[in-house]
Amino acid sequence: MDLSGKHPDNLGYYTNAAATAYPDNIAMVDLSCESPREVRYVELEERLDRFASLISDLGLKPGDRMAMAVGNRFEFVEIMCGAMRAGVVPVPLNIKLGKDTLAYIVQDAGCRAAVVEPGCNAFITEVAGEAKLPVRLAFDPAPSGWADYENALQGADSAFDPPTIPDDHPSFLPYTSGSTGRPKGVVLTHSGQLWWIRCLQHYWPSASEHSYLTAVPLYHKNAMAGAIKPFLYVGGCVVILPNFEPRRFLKTLSEYRCTGSGGVPAVFTLLLQEKNLLDSLDFSALQSLKIGSAPVQAELLTTVAKTFGVPVTESYGLTEGGPVMIGPPIDGRKAPPGSCGIIWPEGEVKLVDPEGNKSETYGELWVKNPGVTPGYYNLPEVNKERLVDGWLRTGDLFSRDEEGFFFCRGRTDDMFNSGGENIYPKEVENLLLSHADVAEASVVPAAHDVKGHVPVAMVVLAKRTATTEEDLKAFAIQNGPPYAHPRRIVFVDEMPLNGPGKIDRMIVQKRMEEILSGKTV
C-alpha cells in the first residue's frame, strides 16, 4: 500500500492514503456519547476537508494559530487535522488547566480562533471571550455569541484545495509546562512529524486490521503518538474512551477485541486491582501493550505481561524530541527490566556529563533527529540554552549499559512525574502563594503506590490566619489542575534556607519524608 496519499508534505493529510485504500473501514469508535459513534474513513476524509474549508472561509490563513479545547471524542482529530490541511496551526490545550494558565497560552500563541467543547473546562469559553478572538466555534451546546460547530461544518464546502506550505511550516503548537511555571510553546513542523510517522511505520508497522484502545487525553503525546497517528495512518481503528475508568476500560478492551492499547504506568496499576473482572473477560485478540510517558517499574511490566499474556513494551520520548527516540530493539532483543530500550533508527542520542563532555554511561540525554523542535515559541533565551547545534537538551538523566540499553534516572531540574502528568513544583508553589493566607510555600514529590509520586507541600501561613490543610487543598483543586494539587500540606513557622537565603528544597524534601514516614499520602 502506498501511504504517501495526496499532499504528502502536509501533516493534515496523513489519513488520506488510508481513506483512499480503505474508505469503508472504521477509523474511530467514539464512546463519549450515550450511543457509540462510528466514523468511517470516507466520512472522516470529507469532514476534514469541510473543516479546512470552514476556517478558511472564516478568514483564517496559513500560519494563524487556533486554540482547541476538546475532550476525548472523534472531533478532536478532525479539528486538529482539518486545521493543518489549511496551514492553520492548532494549539491543543490541556483541558485540566486553570483559567490564568489557559489565558496565558492563548495570548502567548497569538491565537485568532478557538474551537471548544464548553463542558470540558469551566474557564475556556470565558478565556476565549476575554481574548476577543474573532473566530469562535463550539458544540454541546454552543454558548451565546459562538457559532455552532456542527451546523457550520455541514454548511462548508466538502472540497478543499490546500495551500502550498514550506517544509518548516509549523504543524501544531502544543504547550508544555516548564520549571519556571510558565508553559512553553513547542514548535513542531509538518516535515518533522511526517518523518516520525513514516519512520514508525517502517520499523514497527501497524496494519489496517489492527485496533487500539485509548483512554488517555488526546492532547497528550501518549495518545497521539501511540494511537491516533500510527493507526489512522494505515487504515486501522482507534476506540476512544472519554476518560479512564478501570472497569469500563477493561470491558471495552475485551468487547471491541482491540489488538493493542497503552497508557501511563498508573493506568496499569489500577487495572491490575480489578482481578475478578480480569479473570472473567476475553482478551484473546490482544497482541501487545505499551506503557510510557513516565518511568515504569520493572515489576509492573512483568505483572502486566503475565496478566494479559502479551508482550509489554516501554519507550521514551518527549513532545519536543521527535517525539519518541528510545524504545524496543528492532532486532527482537528484549529490553532488561527497568530499561526503556535502545536508540531508535534514523535519530541520534548522546549522554552529556555536567561538564559538557560526552559520556558512554551516564548523563543528560541529548537528542537529534528530523522531528526535534526547531525552537520554543517566543523564547529565544530558552532556545539558546536547550538547542545546541541541532541537539535538544532533554533535561532527563539516563544511564546506558554495555548492550546499549537506556535507564531513566530522573531530571536535571526538580520536575517530577505523577501518573503521566509532569509536575513542576514552582507552578504549584505559585498557585499556593496566590492564596491570601500563604506567606511561603515549597513543593516536593512524595512516593505514591499508584502514581509513582505526588506533590506535597510545606507552607508558612501569614500571621493571624486560620486556614486549614483541607482549605488549601480545595483552593488548589479549584484554581489549578487537580492532578497537581498537594496531597499533604504541612504547616511550619519558618522555611529552611540555604546560604544565599533561598528555600533549601533538599532539606524540605528530607523533612517531608520524615514527617510523612509511615503515613498514607
XYZ file of C-alpha atoms in Angstrom:
521
model
C 0.000 0.000 0.000
C 1.305 3.435 -0.981
C 0.989 5.593 2.131
C 2.014 8.878 0.529
C -1.546 9.968 -0.320
C -2.473 13.400 -1.633
C -0.363 16.318 -0.440
C 2.272 14.142 1.280
C 4.083 17.194 2.705
C 1.085 18.302 4.805
C 0.591 16.521 8.140
C -3.159 17.138 7.938
C -3.325 14.578 5.131
C -1.673 11.676 6.955
C -5.028 9.811 6.908
C -5.588 10.374 3.185
C -3.924 7.253 1.775
C -5.783 5.041 4.248
C -9.083 6.706 3.339
C -8.396 6.009 -0.336
C -7.440 2.371 0.242
C -9.995 1.526 2.952
C -12.895 4.016 2.661
C -15.361 1.746 4.474
C -13.034 0.816 7.339
C -13.993 2.233 10.712
C -11.414 4.859 11.614
C -12.694 5.711 15.092
C -15.268 4.486 17.575
C -16.216 7.386 19.825
C -17.577 6.216 23.193
C -18.003 9.698 24.677
C -21.721 9.789 23.818
C -24.636 7.725 25.051
C -24.506 5.623 21.872
C -21.212 4.653 20.221
C -20.358 6.814 17.207
C -18.557 5.005 14.391
C -16.639 7.172 11.928
C -15.562 5.530 8.692
C -12.577 6.755 6.709
C -14.693 8.094 3.846
C -16.679 10.232 6.306
C -13.553 11.358 8.155
C -11.945 12.493 4.892
C -14.995 14.555 3.976
C -15.228 16.170 7.421
C -11.525 17.049 7.409
C -11.924 18.902 4.130
C -15.106 20.583 5.348
C -13.337 21.896 8.447
C -10.411 23.168 6.379
C -12.891 24.947 4.077
C -14.827 26.331 7.042
C -11.941 28.020 8.821
C -10.518 29.312 5.535
C -13.893 30.876 4.706
C -13.920 32.430 8.196
C -10.712 34.256 7.349
C -8.000 32.099 8.909
C -4.819 31.971 6.864
C -1.752 29.687 6.865
C 0.286 30.328 9.993
C -2.654 31.612 12.074
C -2.953 29.889 15.454
C -6.205 28.280 16.597
C -6.817 27.230 20.199
C -8.696 23.965 20.659
C -10.126 22.719 23.958
C -11.846 19.420 23.250
C -12.211 16.242 25.268
C -11.732 12.668 24.082
C -14.050 12.467 21.077
C -13.602 11.983 17.339
C -13.993 15.717 16.612
C -10.619 16.306 18.293
C -8.919 14.543 15.380
C -10.885 16.252 12.612
C -10.390 19.716 14.125
C -6.662 19.208 14.520
C -6.045 17.592 11.125
C -8.516 19.789 9.270
C -6.774 22.905 10.561
C -3.391 21.606 9.433
C -4.773 20.947 5.946
C -5.473 24.672 5.726
C -1.992 25.515 7.054
C -3.589 26.836 10.245
C -1.671 25.898 13.403
C -3.833 24.212 16.080
C -2.897 24.851 19.716
C -4.266 21.806 21.609
C -4.954 22.871 25.185
C -4.621 20.753 28.294
C -8.256 20.884 29.398
C -7.260 20.319 33.040
C -5.556 23.706 33.305
C -6.838 26.688 35.283
C -8.027 29.984 33.870
C -4.821 32.019 34.241
C -2.678 29.403 32.511
C -5.169 28.956 29.663
C -5.339 32.727 29.193
C -1.545 32.932 29.099
C -1.303 30.237 26.402
C -3.999 31.787 24.210
C -2.291 35.173 24.456
C 1.279 33.888 24.075
C 0.387 31.828 21.000
C -1.377 34.806 19.429
C -4.497 32.748 18.728
C -7.060 34.185 16.297
C -9.612 31.419 16.742
C -10.933 28.879 19.208
C -12.863 25.632 18.810
C -14.124 24.340 22.133
C -16.298 21.836 23.912
C -17.544 24.105 26.725
C -18.214 21.254 29.139
C -14.616 20.032 29.099
C -13.258 23.057 31.010
C -15.013 25.546 33.277
C -12.938 28.513 32.082
C -12.318 28.075 28.375
C -15.283 29.999 26.950
C -14.594 32.890 29.310
C -10.901 32.892 28.356
C -11.713 32.943 24.623
C -14.270 35.693 25.146
C -11.888 37.895 27.112
C -9.242 37.381 24.416
C -11.755 38.730 21.855
C -10.919 36.012 19.351
C -12.599 36.808 16.012
C -13.424 33.156 15.176
C -15.200 31.052 17.800
C -16.829 27.650 17.259
C -18.327 25.446 19.971
C -20.507 22.373 20.469
C -22.604 20.541 23.078
C -24.015 23.216 23.149
C -22.621 26.407 21.637
C -22.825 29.316 24.140
C -24.368 32.644 23.202
C -22.130 34.506 20.780
C -20.462 31.326 19.484
C -21.115 29.614 16.148
C -22.453 26.060 16.391
C -19.693 23.719 15.254
C -21.708 21.008 13.508
C -24.060 23.398 11.707
C -21.139 25.479 10.496
C -19.238 22.359 9.422
C -22.132 20.988 7.368
C -22.531 24.352 5.666
C -18.925 24.334 4.467
C -17.674 23.035 1.123
C -16.648 19.367 1.129
C -13.962 20.053 -1.490
C -10.759 21.772 -0.403
C -7.605 22.731 -2.244
C -4.844 23.219 0.350
C -2.271 25.994 0.205
C 1.349 25.206 -0.552
C 3.363 25.281 2.658
C 7.126 25.057 3.195
C 8.719 22.036 4.929
C 9.431 24.048 8.078
C 5.860 25.319 8.382
C 4.529 24.750 11.923
C 2.090 21.842 12.029
C 0.706 22.305 15.556
C 1.828 24.153 18.676
C 1.437 22.186 21.930
C 2.363 23.847 25.211
C 4.357 22.048 27.879
C 4.955 23.340 31.379
C 8.431 24.484 32.386
C 10.477 24.733 35.553
C 9.661 28.457 35.691
C 5.969 27.610 35.970
C 5.232 29.237 32.592
C 4.109 26.860 29.816
C 6.353 26.740 26.745
C 5.044 26.534 23.191
C 6.778 23.760 21.232
C 7.015 24.427 17.501
C 6.615 21.170 15.540
C 6.962 21.150 11.763
C 4.986 19.246 9.129
C 8.123 17.602 7.740
C 9.438 16.598 11.160
C 6.200 14.989 12.301
C 5.678 13.191 8.997
C 9.216 11.842 9.222
C 8.410 10.275 12.569
C 5.118 8.692 11.444
C 6.797 7.164 8.403
C 9.778 6.012 10.456
C 7.483 4.331 12.977
C 5.562 2.530 10.245
C 8.764 1.398 8.532
C 10.341 -0.191 11.601
C 7.313 -1.032 13.789
C 4.422 -1.360 11.318
C 0.734 -1.291 12.167
C -1.897 -2.752 9.815
C -5.411 -1.908 8.654
C -6.876 -4.832 10.617
C -5.390 -3.583 13.894
C -7.423 -1.710 16.508
C -6.241 0.277 19.501
C -7.985 1.443 22.663
C -7.053 4.808 24.143
C -8.401 6.491 27.259
C -5.610 8.968 27.990
C -6.261 12.602 26.949
C -5.934 13.148 23.203
C -3.977 16.354 23.780
C -1.286 14.183 25.387
C 1.644 12.724 23.426
C 0.858 9.236 24.755
C -2.450 9.168 22.837
C -1.483 10.994 19.660
C 1.912 9.364 19.102
C 0.899 5.929 20.410
C -2.571 5.561 18.929
C -4.071 8.226 16.687
C -1.226 8.877 14.247
C 0.141 5.350 13.674
C -3.255 3.628 13.398
C -5.101 6.203 11.288
C -2.074 6.342 9.000
C -2.595 2.721 7.897
C -6.384 2.317 7.993
C -6.671 0.831 11.465
C -9.297 1.635 14.092
C -8.933 3.669 17.270
C -11.508 3.151 20.014
C -11.754 6.328 22.115
C -12.961 6.414 25.711
C -13.836 9.853 27.159
C -11.705 9.172 30.239
C -10.056 6.393 32.145
C -12.152 4.247 34.455
C -10.595 0.813 35.117
C -13.650 -1.403 34.758
C -15.000 0.312 31.654
C -11.529 0.265 30.106
C -11.184 -3.492 30.580
C -14.701 -4.243 29.324
C -14.132 -2.078 26.234
C -10.762 -3.698 25.518
C -12.484 -7.076 25.531
C -15.774 -6.157 23.824
C -14.153 -4.374 20.867
C -11.453 -7.033 20.595
C -8.705 -4.448 20.444
C -5.322 -5.717 19.314
C -3.416 -3.119 21.326
C -3.602 -0.425 23.953
C -1.375 1.669 26.153
C -1.185 4.277 28.835
C 0.832 5.692 31.668
C 2.008 3.371 34.480
C -0.803 4.491 36.815
C -3.377 3.173 34.312
C -1.999 -0.352 34.509
C -1.517 -0.223 38.270
C -5.245 0.438 38.624
C -6.206 -2.190 36.031
C -4.343 -4.895 37.931
C -6.501 -4.221 41.002
C -9.586 -5.491 39.095
C -8.554 -9.142 39.393
C -12.036 -10.687 39.313
C -13.011 -8.735 36.223
C -9.702 -9.514 34.520
C -10.286 -13.218 35.054
C -13.790 -13.060 33.548
C -13.002 -11.226 30.279
C -11.685 -12.441 26.924
C -8.522 -10.688 25.736
C -7.629 -13.222 23.057
C -7.494 -10.548 20.317
C -4.891 -8.544 22.229
C -1.387 -8.632 20.710
C 0.633 -6.068 22.659
C 0.525 -3.327 25.275
C 2.603 -0.160 25.656
C 3.480 1.717 28.836
C 5.099 5.131 28.684
C 5.141 8.874 29.490
C 6.669 8.153 32.916
C 9.312 5.820 34.387
C 7.997 2.263 34.652
C 8.862 -0.132 37.450
C 10.227 -3.471 36.223
C 7.771 -5.346 38.468
C 4.826 -3.586 36.813
C 5.959 -4.557 33.310
C 6.376 -8.180 34.351
C 2.999 -8.383 36.078
C 1.117 -6.730 33.207
C 2.705 -9.101 30.664
C 1.796 -12.132 32.770
C -1.757 -10.939 33.437
C -2.673 -10.165 29.822
C -0.430 -12.792 28.209
C 1.076 -10.406 25.627
C 4.373 -8.537 25.186
C 4.542 -5.243 27.064
C 6.945 -2.586 25.832
C 8.268 0.643 27.274
C 9.689 3.576 25.321
C 10.932 7.099 25.988
C 10.111 10.356 24.280
C 9.083 13.940 24.775
C 6.956 16.329 22.751
C 9.836 18.443 21.504
C 12.150 15.495 20.873
C 10.779 13.684 17.875
C 8.671 12.608 19.858
C 9.979 9.048 20.553
C 13.665 8.243 20.232
C 14.312 5.296 22.573
C 12.309 2.069 22.533
C 12.217 -1.700 21.901
C 15.022 -3.006 19.647
C 14.052 -3.850 16.076
C 16.246 -6.975 16.152
C 13.914 -8.762 18.556
C 16.094 -8.437 21.641
C 14.208 -7.975 24.889
C 14.957 -4.929 26.997
C 16.167 -5.747 30.529
C 13.841 -4.893 33.437
C 13.727 -1.163 34.096
C 15.043 -0.161 30.665
C 13.048 1.897 28.163
C 15.039 0.417 25.273
C 17.751 1.424 22.816
C 18.268 4.268 20.337
C 15.733 4.027 17.521
C 16.880 4.200 13.884
C 17.331 7.453 11.966
C 17.993 9.518 15.083
C 20.988 10.388 17.238
C 21.301 10.293 21.025
C 24.164 11.107 23.370
C 24.737 11.397 27.109
C 26.467 14.543 28.378
C 28.005 14.932 31.838
C 27.695 18.140 33.953
C 30.968 19.441 32.488
C 29.613 19.180 28.956
C 31.599 16.084 27.980
C 30.101 13.124 26.140
C 29.726 10.054 28.324
C 29.067 6.467 27.318
C 27.432 5.501 30.596
C 25.664 8.373 32.398
C 24.495 11.921 31.838
C 21.836 14.249 30.494
C 20.187 12.902 27.355
C 20.680 14.999 24.211
C 18.776 14.056 21.028
C 18.946 14.985 17.341
C 16.538 13.900 14.600
C 14.301 15.492 11.928
C 11.380 15.652 14.375
C 13.133 17.741 17.043
C 11.548 21.144 17.546
C 13.267 23.985 15.702
C 12.588 26.109 18.775
C 10.268 27.094 21.590
C 7.759 29.772 20.641
C 8.714 33.323 21.690
C 11.526 32.036 23.925
C 14.897 32.896 22.347
C 16.793 32.572 25.636
C 15.372 29.104 26.275
C 16.299 28.131 22.723
C 19.897 29.196 23.312
C 20.021 27.008 26.417
C 18.112 23.940 25.201
C 19.068 23.764 21.492
C 22.761 23.349 20.698
C 23.897 22.775 17.088
C 20.720 20.845 16.278
C 20.805 18.868 19.534
C 17.965 19.130 22.048
C 18.944 19.004 25.722
C 16.111 16.990 27.245
C 16.860 17.697 30.911
C 16.444 13.961 31.604
C 19.209 11.917 33.212
C 19.961 8.439 31.858
C 22.424 5.623 32.278
C 23.346 3.218 29.461
C 24.601 -0.341 29.894
C 27.143 -2.225 27.801
C 24.424 -3.568 25.483
C 23.191 -0.061 24.657
C 20.032 -0.174 26.807
C 18.966 3.078 28.469
C 17.638 3.544 32.008
C 15.901 6.754 33.114
C 17.448 8.150 36.309
C 15.486 11.368 36.868
C 15.638 15.040 35.941
C 18.341 17.648 35.873
C 15.817 20.061 37.391
C 13.193 19.387 40.052
C 10.306 18.375 37.790
C 8.690 15.039 38.621
C 6.073 12.834 37.019
C 2.775 11.975 38.684
C 0.665 9.357 36.935
C 1.805 10.530 33.497
C 1.465 14.265 34.204
C 4.544 16.430 34.621
C 4.503 18.324 37.915
C 6.632 21.439 38.230
C 6.961 22.455 41.912
C 7.350 26.149 41.079
C 3.984 26.182 39.325
C 2.218 24.624 42.320
C 4.076 26.945 44.707
C 2.934 29.988 42.730
C -0.651 28.780 42.967
C -0.421 28.302 46.744
C 1.201 31.717 47.123
C -1.749 33.311 45.339
C -3.848 32.408 48.404
C -4.081 35.415 50.713
C -3.150 33.379 53.804
C 0.027 31.779 52.388
C 3.344 33.524 53.042
C 5.789 30.887 51.778
C 5.466 27.509 50.071
C 7.767 24.736 48.911
C 6.516 21.735 46.924
C 8.365 18.410 46.614
C 7.460 14.883 45.450
C 6.344 12.122 47.797
C 6.251 8.432 46.888
C 2.804 7.088 45.926
C 1.752 3.462 45.296
C -0.279 4.220 42.149
C 1.015 7.461 40.645
C 4.692 6.958 41.395
C 4.961 10.371 43.036
C 2.520 13.069 44.093
C 3.113 16.669 45.203
C 3.232 17.554 48.897
C 3.842 21.000 50.330
C 5.498 22.748 53.239
C 3.763 26.042 53.933
C 4.276 29.082 56.143
C 0.988 30.847 56.793
C 0.592 34.566 57.209
C 0.175 35.601 60.819
C -3.231 35.532 62.450
C -4.823 33.248 59.863
C -6.873 30.110 60.416
C -6.564 28.387 57.031
C -6.529 24.596 57.280
C -4.872 21.916 55.198
C -8.219 20.992 53.648
C -8.885 24.658 52.809
C -5.639 24.907 50.852
C -6.191 21.583 49.077
C -9.638 22.739 47.953
C -8.163 26.054 46.798
C -5.522 24.266 44.716
C -8.066 21.922 43.125
C -10.441 24.780 42.287
C -7.838 27.119 40.823
C -5.338 24.784 39.170
C -5.125 21.371 37.541
C -6.434 18.826 40.080
C -3.609 16.376 39.325
C -1.105 18.953 40.651
C -2.755 19.746 43.986
C -0.654 18.900 47.086
C -1.894 15.641 48.652
C -0.471 16.630 52.029
C 0.291 20.122 53.367
C 2.453 20.621 56.437
C 2.474 23.994 58.187
C 5.727 25.265 59.671
C 6.782 28.501 61.378
C 9.704 29.102 59.018
C 11.311 27.559 55.950
C 14.805 26.044 55.905
C 17.100 28.385 53.977
C 20.414 27.848 52.226
C 23.456 30.135 52.122
C 22.049 32.664 49.625
C 18.851 32.864 51.664
C 16.693 30.771 49.336
C 14.447 27.934 50.445
C 16.567 24.778 50.580
C 14.488 22.277 48.631
C 16.710 19.349 49.598
C 16.088 19.988 53.290
C 12.371 20.422 52.645
C 12.363 17.070 50.843
C 14.131 15.344 53.743
C 11.863 16.855 56.401
C 8.704 15.972 54.479
C 9.890 12.389 54.111
C 10.450 12.234 57.879
C 7.075 13.796 58.687
C 5.145 11.567 56.264
C 7.037 8.368 57.041
C 4.554 5.553 57.579
C 1.577 7.758 56.686
C -0.723 7.488 53.666
C -0.159 10.219 51.099
